[in-house]
Coordinates of C-alpha atoms and ligand atoms in Angstrom, one line a residue:
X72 CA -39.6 -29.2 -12.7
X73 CA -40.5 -29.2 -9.0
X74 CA -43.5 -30.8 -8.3
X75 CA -45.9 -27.4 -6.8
X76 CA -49.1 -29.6 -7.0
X77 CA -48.8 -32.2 -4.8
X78 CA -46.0 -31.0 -2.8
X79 CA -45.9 -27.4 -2.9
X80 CA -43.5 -26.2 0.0
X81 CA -41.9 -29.8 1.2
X82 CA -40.5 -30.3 -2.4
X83 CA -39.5 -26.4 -3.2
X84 CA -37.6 -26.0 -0.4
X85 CA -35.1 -28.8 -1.8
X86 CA -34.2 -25.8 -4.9
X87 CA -32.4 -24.0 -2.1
X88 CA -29.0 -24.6 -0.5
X89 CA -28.9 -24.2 3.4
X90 CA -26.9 -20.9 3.0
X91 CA -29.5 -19.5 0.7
X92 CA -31.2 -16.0 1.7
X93 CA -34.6 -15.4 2.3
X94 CA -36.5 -12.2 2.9
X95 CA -38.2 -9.6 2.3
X96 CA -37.7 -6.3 0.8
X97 CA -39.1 -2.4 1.3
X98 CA -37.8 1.0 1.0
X99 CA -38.3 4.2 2.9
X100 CA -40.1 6.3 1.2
X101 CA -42.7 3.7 0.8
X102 CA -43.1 2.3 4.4
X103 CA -41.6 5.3 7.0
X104 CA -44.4 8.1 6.9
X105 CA -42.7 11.2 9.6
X106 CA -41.3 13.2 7.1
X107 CA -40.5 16.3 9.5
X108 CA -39.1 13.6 12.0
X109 CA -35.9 13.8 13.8
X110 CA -34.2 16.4 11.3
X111 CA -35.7 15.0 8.0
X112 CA -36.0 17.3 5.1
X113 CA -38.3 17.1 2.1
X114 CA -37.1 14.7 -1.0
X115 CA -38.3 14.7 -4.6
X116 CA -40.9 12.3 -3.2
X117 CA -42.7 14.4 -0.7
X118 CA -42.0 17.7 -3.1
X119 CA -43.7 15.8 -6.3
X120 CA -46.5 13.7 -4.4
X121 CA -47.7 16.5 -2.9
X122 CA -48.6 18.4 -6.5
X123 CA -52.1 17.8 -7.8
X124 CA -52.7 15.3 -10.1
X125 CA -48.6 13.6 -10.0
X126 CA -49.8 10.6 -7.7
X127 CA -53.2 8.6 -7.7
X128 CA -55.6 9.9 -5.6
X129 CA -53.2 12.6 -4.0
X130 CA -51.5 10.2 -2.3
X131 CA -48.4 11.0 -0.5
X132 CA -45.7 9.4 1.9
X133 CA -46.3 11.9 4.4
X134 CA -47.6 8.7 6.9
X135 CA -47.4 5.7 5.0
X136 CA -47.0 2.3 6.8
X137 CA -45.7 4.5 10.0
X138 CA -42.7 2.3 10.2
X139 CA -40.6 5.0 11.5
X140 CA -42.5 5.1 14.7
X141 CA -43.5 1.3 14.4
X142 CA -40.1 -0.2 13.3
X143 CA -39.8 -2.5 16.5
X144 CA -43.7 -4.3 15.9
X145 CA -42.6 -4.3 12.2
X146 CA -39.3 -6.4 13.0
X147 CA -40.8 -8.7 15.4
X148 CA -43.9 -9.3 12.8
X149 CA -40.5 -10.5 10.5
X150 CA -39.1 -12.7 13.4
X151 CA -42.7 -14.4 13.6
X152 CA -42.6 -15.0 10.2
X153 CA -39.6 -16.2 10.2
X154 CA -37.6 -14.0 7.5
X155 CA -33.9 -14.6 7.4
X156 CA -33.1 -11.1 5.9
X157 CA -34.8 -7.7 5.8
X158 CA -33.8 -5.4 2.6
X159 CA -34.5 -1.8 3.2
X160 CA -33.8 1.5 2.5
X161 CA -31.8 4.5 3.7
X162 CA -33.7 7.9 3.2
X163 CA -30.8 10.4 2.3
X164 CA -32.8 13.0 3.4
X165 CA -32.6 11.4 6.9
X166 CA -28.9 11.2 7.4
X167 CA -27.6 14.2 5.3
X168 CA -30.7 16.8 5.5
X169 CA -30.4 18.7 2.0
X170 CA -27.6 15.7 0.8
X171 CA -24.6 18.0 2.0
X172 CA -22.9 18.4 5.0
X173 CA -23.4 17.1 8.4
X174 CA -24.4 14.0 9.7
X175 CA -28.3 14.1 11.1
X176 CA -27.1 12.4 14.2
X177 CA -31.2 11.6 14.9
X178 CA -31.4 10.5 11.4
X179 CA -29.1 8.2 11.1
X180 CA -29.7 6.7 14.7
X181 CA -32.9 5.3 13.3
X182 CA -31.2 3.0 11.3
X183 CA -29.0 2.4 14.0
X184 CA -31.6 0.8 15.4
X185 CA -33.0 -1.1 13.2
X186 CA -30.0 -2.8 12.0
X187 CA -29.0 -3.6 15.9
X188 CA -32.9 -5.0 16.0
X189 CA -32.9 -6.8 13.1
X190 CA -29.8 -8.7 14.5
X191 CA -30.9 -9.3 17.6
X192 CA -34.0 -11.1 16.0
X193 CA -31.6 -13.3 13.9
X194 CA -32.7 -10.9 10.9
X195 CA -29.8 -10.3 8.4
X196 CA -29.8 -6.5 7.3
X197 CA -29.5 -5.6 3.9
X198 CA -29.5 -1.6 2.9
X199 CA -30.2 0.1 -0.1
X200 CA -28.5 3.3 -0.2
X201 CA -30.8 5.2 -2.6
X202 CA -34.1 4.5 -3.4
X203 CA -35.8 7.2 -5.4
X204 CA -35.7 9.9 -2.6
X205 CA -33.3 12.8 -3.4
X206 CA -33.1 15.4 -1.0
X207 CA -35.2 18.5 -3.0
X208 CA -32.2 20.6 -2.5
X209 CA -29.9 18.4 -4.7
X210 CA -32.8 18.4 -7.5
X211 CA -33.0 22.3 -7.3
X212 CA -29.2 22.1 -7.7
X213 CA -29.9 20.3 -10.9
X214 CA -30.6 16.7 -9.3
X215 CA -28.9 14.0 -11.3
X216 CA -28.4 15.2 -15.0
X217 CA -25.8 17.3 -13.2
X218 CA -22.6 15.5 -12.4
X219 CA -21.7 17.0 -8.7
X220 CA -25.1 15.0 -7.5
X221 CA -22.9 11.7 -8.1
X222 CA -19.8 13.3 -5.8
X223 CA -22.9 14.0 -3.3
X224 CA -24.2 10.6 -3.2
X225 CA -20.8 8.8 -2.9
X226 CA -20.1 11.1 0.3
X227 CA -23.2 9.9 2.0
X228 CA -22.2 6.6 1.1
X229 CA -19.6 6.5 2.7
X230 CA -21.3 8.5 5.7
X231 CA -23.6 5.5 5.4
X232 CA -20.8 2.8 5.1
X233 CA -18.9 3.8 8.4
X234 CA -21.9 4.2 10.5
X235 CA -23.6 0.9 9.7
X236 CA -21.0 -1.4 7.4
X237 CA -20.2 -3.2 10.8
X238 CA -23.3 -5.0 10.7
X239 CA -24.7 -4.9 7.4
X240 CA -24.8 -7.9 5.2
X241 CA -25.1 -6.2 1.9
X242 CA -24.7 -3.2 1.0
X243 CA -26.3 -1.5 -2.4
X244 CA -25.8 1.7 -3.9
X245 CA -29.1 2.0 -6.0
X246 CA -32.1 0.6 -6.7
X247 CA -32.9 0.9 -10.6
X248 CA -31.3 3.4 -12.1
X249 CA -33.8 2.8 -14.8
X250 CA -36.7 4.1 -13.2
X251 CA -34.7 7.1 -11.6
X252 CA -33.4 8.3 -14.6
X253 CA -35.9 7.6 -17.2
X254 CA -39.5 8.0 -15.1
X255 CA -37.8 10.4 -13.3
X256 CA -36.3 12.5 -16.0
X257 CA -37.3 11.0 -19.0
X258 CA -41.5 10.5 -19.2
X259 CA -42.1 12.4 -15.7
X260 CA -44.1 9.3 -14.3
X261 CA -41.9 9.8 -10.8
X262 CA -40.2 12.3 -9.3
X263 CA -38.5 14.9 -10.3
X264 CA -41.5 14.7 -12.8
X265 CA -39.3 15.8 -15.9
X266 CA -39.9 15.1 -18.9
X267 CA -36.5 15.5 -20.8
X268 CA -34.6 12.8 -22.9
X269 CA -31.6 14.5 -22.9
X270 CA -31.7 14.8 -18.9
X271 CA -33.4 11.5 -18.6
X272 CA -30.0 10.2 -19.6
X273 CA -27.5 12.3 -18.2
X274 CA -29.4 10.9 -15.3
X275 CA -29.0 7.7 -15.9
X276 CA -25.0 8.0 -16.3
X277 CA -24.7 10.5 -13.1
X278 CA -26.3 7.8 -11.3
X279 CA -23.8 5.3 -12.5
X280 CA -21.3 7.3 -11.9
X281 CA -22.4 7.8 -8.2
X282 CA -22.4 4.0 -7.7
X283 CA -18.9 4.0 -8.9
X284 CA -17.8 6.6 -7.0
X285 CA -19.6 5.0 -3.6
X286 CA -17.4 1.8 -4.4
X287 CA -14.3 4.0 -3.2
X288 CA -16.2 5.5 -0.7
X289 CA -17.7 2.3 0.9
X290 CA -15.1 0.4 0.5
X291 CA -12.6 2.8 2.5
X292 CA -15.3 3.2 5.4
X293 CA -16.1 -0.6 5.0
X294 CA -14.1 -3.2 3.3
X295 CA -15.9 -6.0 4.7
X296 CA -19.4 -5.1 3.6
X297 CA -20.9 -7.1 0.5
X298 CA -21.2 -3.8 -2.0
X299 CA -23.7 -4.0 -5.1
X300 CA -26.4 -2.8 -7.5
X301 CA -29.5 -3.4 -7.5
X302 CA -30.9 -3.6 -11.3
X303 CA -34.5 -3.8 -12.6
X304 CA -34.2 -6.1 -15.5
X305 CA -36.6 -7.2 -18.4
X306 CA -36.4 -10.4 -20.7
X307 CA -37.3 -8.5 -23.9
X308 CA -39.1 -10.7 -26.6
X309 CA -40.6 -10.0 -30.5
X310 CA -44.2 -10.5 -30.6
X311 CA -44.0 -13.1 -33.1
X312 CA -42.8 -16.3 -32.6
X313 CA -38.7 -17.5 -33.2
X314 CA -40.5 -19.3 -36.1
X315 CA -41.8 -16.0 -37.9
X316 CA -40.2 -14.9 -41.2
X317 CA -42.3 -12.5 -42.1
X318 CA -41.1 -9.2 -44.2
X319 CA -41.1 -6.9 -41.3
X320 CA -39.0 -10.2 -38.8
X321 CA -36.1 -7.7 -39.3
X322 CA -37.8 -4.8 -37.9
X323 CA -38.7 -7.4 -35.0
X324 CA -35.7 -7.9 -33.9
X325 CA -34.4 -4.4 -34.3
X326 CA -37.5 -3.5 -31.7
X327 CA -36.1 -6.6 -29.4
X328 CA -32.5 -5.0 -29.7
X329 CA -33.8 -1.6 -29.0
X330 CA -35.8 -1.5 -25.9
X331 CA -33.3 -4.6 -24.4
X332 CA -30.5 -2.0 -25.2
X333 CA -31.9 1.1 -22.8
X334 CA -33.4 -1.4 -20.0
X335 CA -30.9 -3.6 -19.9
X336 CA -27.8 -2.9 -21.7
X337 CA -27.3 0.5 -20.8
X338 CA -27.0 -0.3 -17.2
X339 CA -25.5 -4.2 -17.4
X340 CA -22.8 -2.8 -19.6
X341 CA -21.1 -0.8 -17.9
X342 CA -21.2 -1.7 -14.4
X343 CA -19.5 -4.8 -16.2
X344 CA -16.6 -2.9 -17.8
X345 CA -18.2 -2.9 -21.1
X346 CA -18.9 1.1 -21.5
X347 CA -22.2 1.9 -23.1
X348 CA -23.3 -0.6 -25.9
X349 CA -22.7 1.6 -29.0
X350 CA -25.7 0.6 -30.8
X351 CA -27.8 2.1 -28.0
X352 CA -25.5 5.5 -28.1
X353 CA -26.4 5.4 -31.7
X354 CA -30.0 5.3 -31.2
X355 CA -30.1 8.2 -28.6
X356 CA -27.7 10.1 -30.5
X357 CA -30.3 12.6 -31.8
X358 CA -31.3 13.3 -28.3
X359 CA -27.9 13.4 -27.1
X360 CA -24.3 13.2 -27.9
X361 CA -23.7 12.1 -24.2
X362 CA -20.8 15.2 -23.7
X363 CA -21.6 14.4 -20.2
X364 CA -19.6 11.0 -19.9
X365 CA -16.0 11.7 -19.2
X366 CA -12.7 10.4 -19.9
X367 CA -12.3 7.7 -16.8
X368 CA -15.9 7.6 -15.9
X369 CA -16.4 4.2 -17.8
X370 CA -13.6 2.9 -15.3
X371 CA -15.2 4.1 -12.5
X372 CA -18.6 3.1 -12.7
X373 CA -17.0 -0.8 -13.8
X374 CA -15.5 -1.2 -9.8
X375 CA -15.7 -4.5 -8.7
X376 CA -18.8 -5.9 -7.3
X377 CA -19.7 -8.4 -4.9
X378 CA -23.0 -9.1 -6.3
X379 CA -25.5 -8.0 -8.7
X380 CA -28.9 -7.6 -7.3
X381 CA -31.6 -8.0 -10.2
X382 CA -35.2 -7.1 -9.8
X383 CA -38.1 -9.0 -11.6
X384 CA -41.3 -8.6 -12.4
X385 CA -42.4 -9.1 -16.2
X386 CA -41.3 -9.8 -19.7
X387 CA -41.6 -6.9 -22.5
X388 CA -42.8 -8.3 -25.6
X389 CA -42.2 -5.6 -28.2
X390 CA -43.3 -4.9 -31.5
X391 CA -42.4 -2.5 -34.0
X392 CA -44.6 0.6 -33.8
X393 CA -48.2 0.2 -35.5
X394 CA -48.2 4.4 -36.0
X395 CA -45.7 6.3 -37.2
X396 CA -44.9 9.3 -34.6
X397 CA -44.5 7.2 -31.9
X398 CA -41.8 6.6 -29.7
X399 CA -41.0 3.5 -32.6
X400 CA -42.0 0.6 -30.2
X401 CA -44.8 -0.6 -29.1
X402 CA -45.8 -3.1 -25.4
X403 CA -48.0 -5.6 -26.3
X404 CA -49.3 -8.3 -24.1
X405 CA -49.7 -12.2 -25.3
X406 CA -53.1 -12.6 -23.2
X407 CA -51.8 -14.3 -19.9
X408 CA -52.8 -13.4 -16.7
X409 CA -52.0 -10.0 -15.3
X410 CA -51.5 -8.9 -12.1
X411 CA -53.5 -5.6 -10.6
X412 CA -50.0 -3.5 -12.2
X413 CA -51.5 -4.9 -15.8
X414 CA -48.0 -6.5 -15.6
X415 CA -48.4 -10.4 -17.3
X416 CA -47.3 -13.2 -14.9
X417 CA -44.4 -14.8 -16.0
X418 CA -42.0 -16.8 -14.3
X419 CA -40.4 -18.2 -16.7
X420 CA -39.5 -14.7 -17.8
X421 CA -37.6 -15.0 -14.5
X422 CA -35.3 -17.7 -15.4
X423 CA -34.8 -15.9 -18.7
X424 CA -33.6 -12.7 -17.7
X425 CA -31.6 -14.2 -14.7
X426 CA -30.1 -17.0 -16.7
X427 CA -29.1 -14.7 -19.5
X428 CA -26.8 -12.6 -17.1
X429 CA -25.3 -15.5 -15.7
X430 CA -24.6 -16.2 -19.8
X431 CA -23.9 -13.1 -21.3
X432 CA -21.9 -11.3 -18.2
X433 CA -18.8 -12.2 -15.4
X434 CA -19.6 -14.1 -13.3
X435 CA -21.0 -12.3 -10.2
X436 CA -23.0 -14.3 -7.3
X437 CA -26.6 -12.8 -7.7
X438 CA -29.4 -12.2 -5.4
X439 CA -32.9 -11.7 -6.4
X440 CA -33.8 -8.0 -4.8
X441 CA -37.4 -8.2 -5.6
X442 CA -40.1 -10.0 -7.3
X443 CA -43.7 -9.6 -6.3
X444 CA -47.0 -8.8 -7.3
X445 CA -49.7 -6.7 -6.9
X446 CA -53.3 -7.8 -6.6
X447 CA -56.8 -6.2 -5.5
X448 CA -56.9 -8.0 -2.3
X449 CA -60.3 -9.1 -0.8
X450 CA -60.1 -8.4 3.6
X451 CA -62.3 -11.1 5.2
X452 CA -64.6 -9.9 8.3
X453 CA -62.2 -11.6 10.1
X454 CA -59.4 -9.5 8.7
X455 CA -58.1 -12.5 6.9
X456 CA -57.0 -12.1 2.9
X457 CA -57.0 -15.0 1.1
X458 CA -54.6 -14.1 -1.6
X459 CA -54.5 -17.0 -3.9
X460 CA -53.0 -15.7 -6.8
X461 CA -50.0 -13.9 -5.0
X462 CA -49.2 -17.1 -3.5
X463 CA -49.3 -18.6 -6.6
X464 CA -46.8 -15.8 -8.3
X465 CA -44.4 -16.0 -4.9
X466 CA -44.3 -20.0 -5.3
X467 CA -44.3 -20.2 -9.5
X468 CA -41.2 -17.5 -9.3
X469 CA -39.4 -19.3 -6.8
X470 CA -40.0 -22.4 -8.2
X471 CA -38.1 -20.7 -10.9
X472 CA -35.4 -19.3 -9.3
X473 CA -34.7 -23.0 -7.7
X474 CA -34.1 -24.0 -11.6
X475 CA -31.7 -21.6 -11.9
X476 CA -29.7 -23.0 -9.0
X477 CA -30.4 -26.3 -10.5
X478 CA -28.9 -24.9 -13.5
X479 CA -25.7 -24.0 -11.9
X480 CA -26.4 -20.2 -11.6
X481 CA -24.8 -18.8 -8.4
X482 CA -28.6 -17.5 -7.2
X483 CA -27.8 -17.0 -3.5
X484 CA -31.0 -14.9 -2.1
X485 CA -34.3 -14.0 -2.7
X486 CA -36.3 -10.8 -1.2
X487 CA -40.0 -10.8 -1.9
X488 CA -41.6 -7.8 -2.5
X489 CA -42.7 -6.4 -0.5
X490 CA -43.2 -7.1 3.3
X491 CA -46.0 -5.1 3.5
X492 CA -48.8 -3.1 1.4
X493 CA -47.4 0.1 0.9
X494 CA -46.9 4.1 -1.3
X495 CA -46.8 2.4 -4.8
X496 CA -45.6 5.6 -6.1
X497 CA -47.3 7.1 -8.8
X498 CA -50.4 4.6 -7.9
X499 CA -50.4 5.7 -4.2
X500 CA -52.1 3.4 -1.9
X501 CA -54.3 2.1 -4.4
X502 CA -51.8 -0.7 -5.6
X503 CA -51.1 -3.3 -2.9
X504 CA -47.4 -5.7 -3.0
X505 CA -47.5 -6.7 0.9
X506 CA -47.6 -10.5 2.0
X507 CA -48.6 -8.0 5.2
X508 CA -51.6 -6.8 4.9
X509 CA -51.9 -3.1 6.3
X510 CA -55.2 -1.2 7.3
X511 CA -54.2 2.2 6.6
X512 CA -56.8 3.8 8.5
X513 CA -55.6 1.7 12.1
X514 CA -52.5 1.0 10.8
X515 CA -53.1 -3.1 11.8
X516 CA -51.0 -5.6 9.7
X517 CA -52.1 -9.0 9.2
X518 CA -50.3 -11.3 7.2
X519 CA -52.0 -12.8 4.2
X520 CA -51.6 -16.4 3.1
X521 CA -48.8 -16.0 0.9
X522 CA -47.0 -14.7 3.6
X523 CA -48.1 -17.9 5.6
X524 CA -47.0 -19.7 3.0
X525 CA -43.7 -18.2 3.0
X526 CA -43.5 -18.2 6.3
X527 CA -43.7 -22.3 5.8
X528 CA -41.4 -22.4 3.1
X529 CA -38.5 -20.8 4.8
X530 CA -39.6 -22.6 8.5
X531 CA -38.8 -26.1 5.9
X532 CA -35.6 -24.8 4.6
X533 CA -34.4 -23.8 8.1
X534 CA -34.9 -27.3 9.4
X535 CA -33.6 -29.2 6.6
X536 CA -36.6 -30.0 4.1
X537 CA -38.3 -32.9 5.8
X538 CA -41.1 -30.7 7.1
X539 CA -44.6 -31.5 5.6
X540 CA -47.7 -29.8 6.7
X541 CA -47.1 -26.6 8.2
X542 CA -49.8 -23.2 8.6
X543 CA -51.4 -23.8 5.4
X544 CA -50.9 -27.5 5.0
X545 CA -48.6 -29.1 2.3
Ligands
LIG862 O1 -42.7 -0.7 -5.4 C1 -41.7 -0.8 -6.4 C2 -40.3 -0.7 -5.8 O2 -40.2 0.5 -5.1 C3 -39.3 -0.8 -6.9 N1 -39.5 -1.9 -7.7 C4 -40.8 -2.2 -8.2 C5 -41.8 -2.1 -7.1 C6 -43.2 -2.4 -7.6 O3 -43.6 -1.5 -8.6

């Protein structure tokens, strides 16, 4: 294991080949604020946020980090810190007001711009093609339980593809499907706000569907653009140890296979040619017979990638259900440290999940999307945060992703999240991911140590390892 006492950034920088990514990673909805800008129309997002009680303290996205107007201090704030990639998202709503139609010329030339800025500060853009924010009219059409909403989203793919493929390193349809199908649709924790198993995962194959579909569409706009997925992923573990052979070790397992099964399965599967795992069509089956997935639609959603992006953040460590009535699992944490998300820290979990693809599935080069951490952060009077235990999750994950290299898994990037504090979602403003710290009521950013620290990290890998010392010391 690398060595993070004694040589913390000197050391980890070794884990990485010279080509390796580094970056960060945001999304629109999250960062851009100017919702009526240049054309924009509503999304679920704006629609949902703005009813009471959907989003802590009635947050909304309405001005968030201001990127839109602030986009050009934002990328040279990455060029100072040294990032070698930016991952961010395209707001549909932007480019194809109500996601039909015509191009939004004004739209779409923000993006313009900030892939031509991020190259010109030696920036690598990477664009997400959905994350989270449907255009409202789409959802009143049905949103994604209904099938046209994939044939939607592959057209402004493709819109997407020929406007900016050019210049885009990577390319990715969506951003976990998971969370857009079953918070969205399933226990109404995002937007839409539904709360409807059946929907929840007619969702989730509509937006599969749509990914496939936007592998045509890209890839006639842009062959030459990296296309790929972007999939929140959970190492799922019993509550018991692999020793335990107790009566109920059975029903264990069976909650391990269960809750692995609709976080990971249902999405790894088949975007890797494998079709839905049957057991997990047999444990929806009383909510639905799945009528919606079509003869062919297996194939489509299984086009050929060019990477998988995978998301991290924590382990689930599952039990059966203590109380009958319930949803026949329960969550339970082993006591470690938690982050401000009440999400456990564990970066091993990291190497599990990871390693496990690069095991179970074809071989794929993967990059790591996200992986970050939320914590109450403490602002110095000199506007200083001293975020020790971010630092520590940033380095202890990476330390683990360099393993995985080590290993002989093709890892080939790494996007922290997030760039900067920003619209947690459902927990608003409240919950903050940034290495960047943001004053929302001046709208200042100051970076916090970890992103010093990062800052070092990548400054040593660019110039070969054999740089000691650096902004926070080794
Ligand atoms: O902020 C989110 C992001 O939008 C998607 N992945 C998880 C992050 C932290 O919750």
């Amino acid at each position: 294991m690398t060595d993070l006492v004694t040589d913390p950034i000197t050391t980890l920088a070794t884990a990485f080949p010279p080509s390796f990514t580094f970056g960060v990673a945001t999304a629109a909805y999250q960062i851009e604020g100017a919702v009526a800008e240049d054309g924009r129309t509503p999304s679920i997002w704006d629609v949902f946020s703005a009813e009471p009680g959907r989003v802590h303290d009635g947050d909304t996205g309405e001005v968030a980090c201001d990127h839109y107007r602030r986009m050009p201090s934002d990328v040279a704030l990455m060029r100072d810190l040294g990032m070698g990639a930016y991952r961010f998202s395209i707001a549909w709503p932007r480019v194809q007001p109500g996601g039909a139609g015509p191009v939004n010329a004004a739209g779409l030339a923000f993006y313009d711009r900030l892939v031509d800025t991020l190259l010109e500060n030696g920036i690598a853009p990477w664009a997400t093609l959905y994350h989270w924010d449907l255009p409202i009219e789409l959802e009143r059409a049905g949103g994604w339980p209904v099938r046209d909403t994939a044939y939607r989203f592959a057209e402004y793919a493709g819109i997407v593809a020929d406007a900016l493929g050019d210049r885009l390193r990577g390319l990715i349809t969506l951003n976990e499907p998971w969370c857009s199908s079953f918070l969205g649709y399933g226990n109404g924790a995002h937007a839409p706000g539904r709360r409807d198993g059946a929907a929840a995962l007619a969702a989730s194959h509509h937006l599969l569907l749509g990914h496939g579909l936007a592998a045509e569409s890209v890839r006639a706009a842009a062959p030459s653009v990296p296309f790929g997925i972007t999939l929140n992923l959970y190492p799922t573990s019993p509550a018991v140890p692999a020793s335990y052979d107790g009566p109920d070790r059975a029903a264990y397992d069976d909650a391990v296979r269960r809750i692995d099964g609709l976080s990971n399965r249902w999405f790894l599967d088949p975007v890797f040619g494998r079709g839905y795992p049957t057991d997990v069509v047999e444990d929806v089956r009383s909510t639905s017979a799945l009528e919606f997935v079509l003869d062919g639609d297996t194939d489509i959603i299984a086009a050929p990638l060019d990477f998988l992006g995978i998301n991290y953040y924590t382990r689930h460590v599952v039990a059966p259900a203590a109380y009958p009535g319930s949803s026949g699992v329960d969550f339970l944490s082993r006591g470690l440290p938690v982050t401000a998300m009440g999400w456990e820290v564990d970066p091993e979990g990291l190497y599990d999940v990871v390693r496990r693809v690069h095991d179970e599935y074809p071989a794929v080069p993967i990059f790591l999307t996200e992986n970050g951490s939320a914590y109450v952060d403490v602002v110095e009077d000199d506007g200083t945060v001293h975020d020790a235990e971010r630092l520590a999750y940033l380095r202890d994950h990476l330390d683990a992703a360099g393993r995985l290299i080590a290993d002989g898994v093709d890892v080939r990037g790494y996007f922290a999240w997030s760039l900067m504090d920003n619209f947690e979602w459902a927990y608003g403003y409240e919950k903050r991911f940034g290495l960047v710290h943001v004053d929302y009521a001046t709208q200042r950013r100051t970076p916090k140590a970890s992103a010093r620290w990062y800052a070092n990290l990548l400054d040593a890998h660019r110039s070969g390892m054999g740089h000691g010392g650096g902004i926070l010391g080794a």
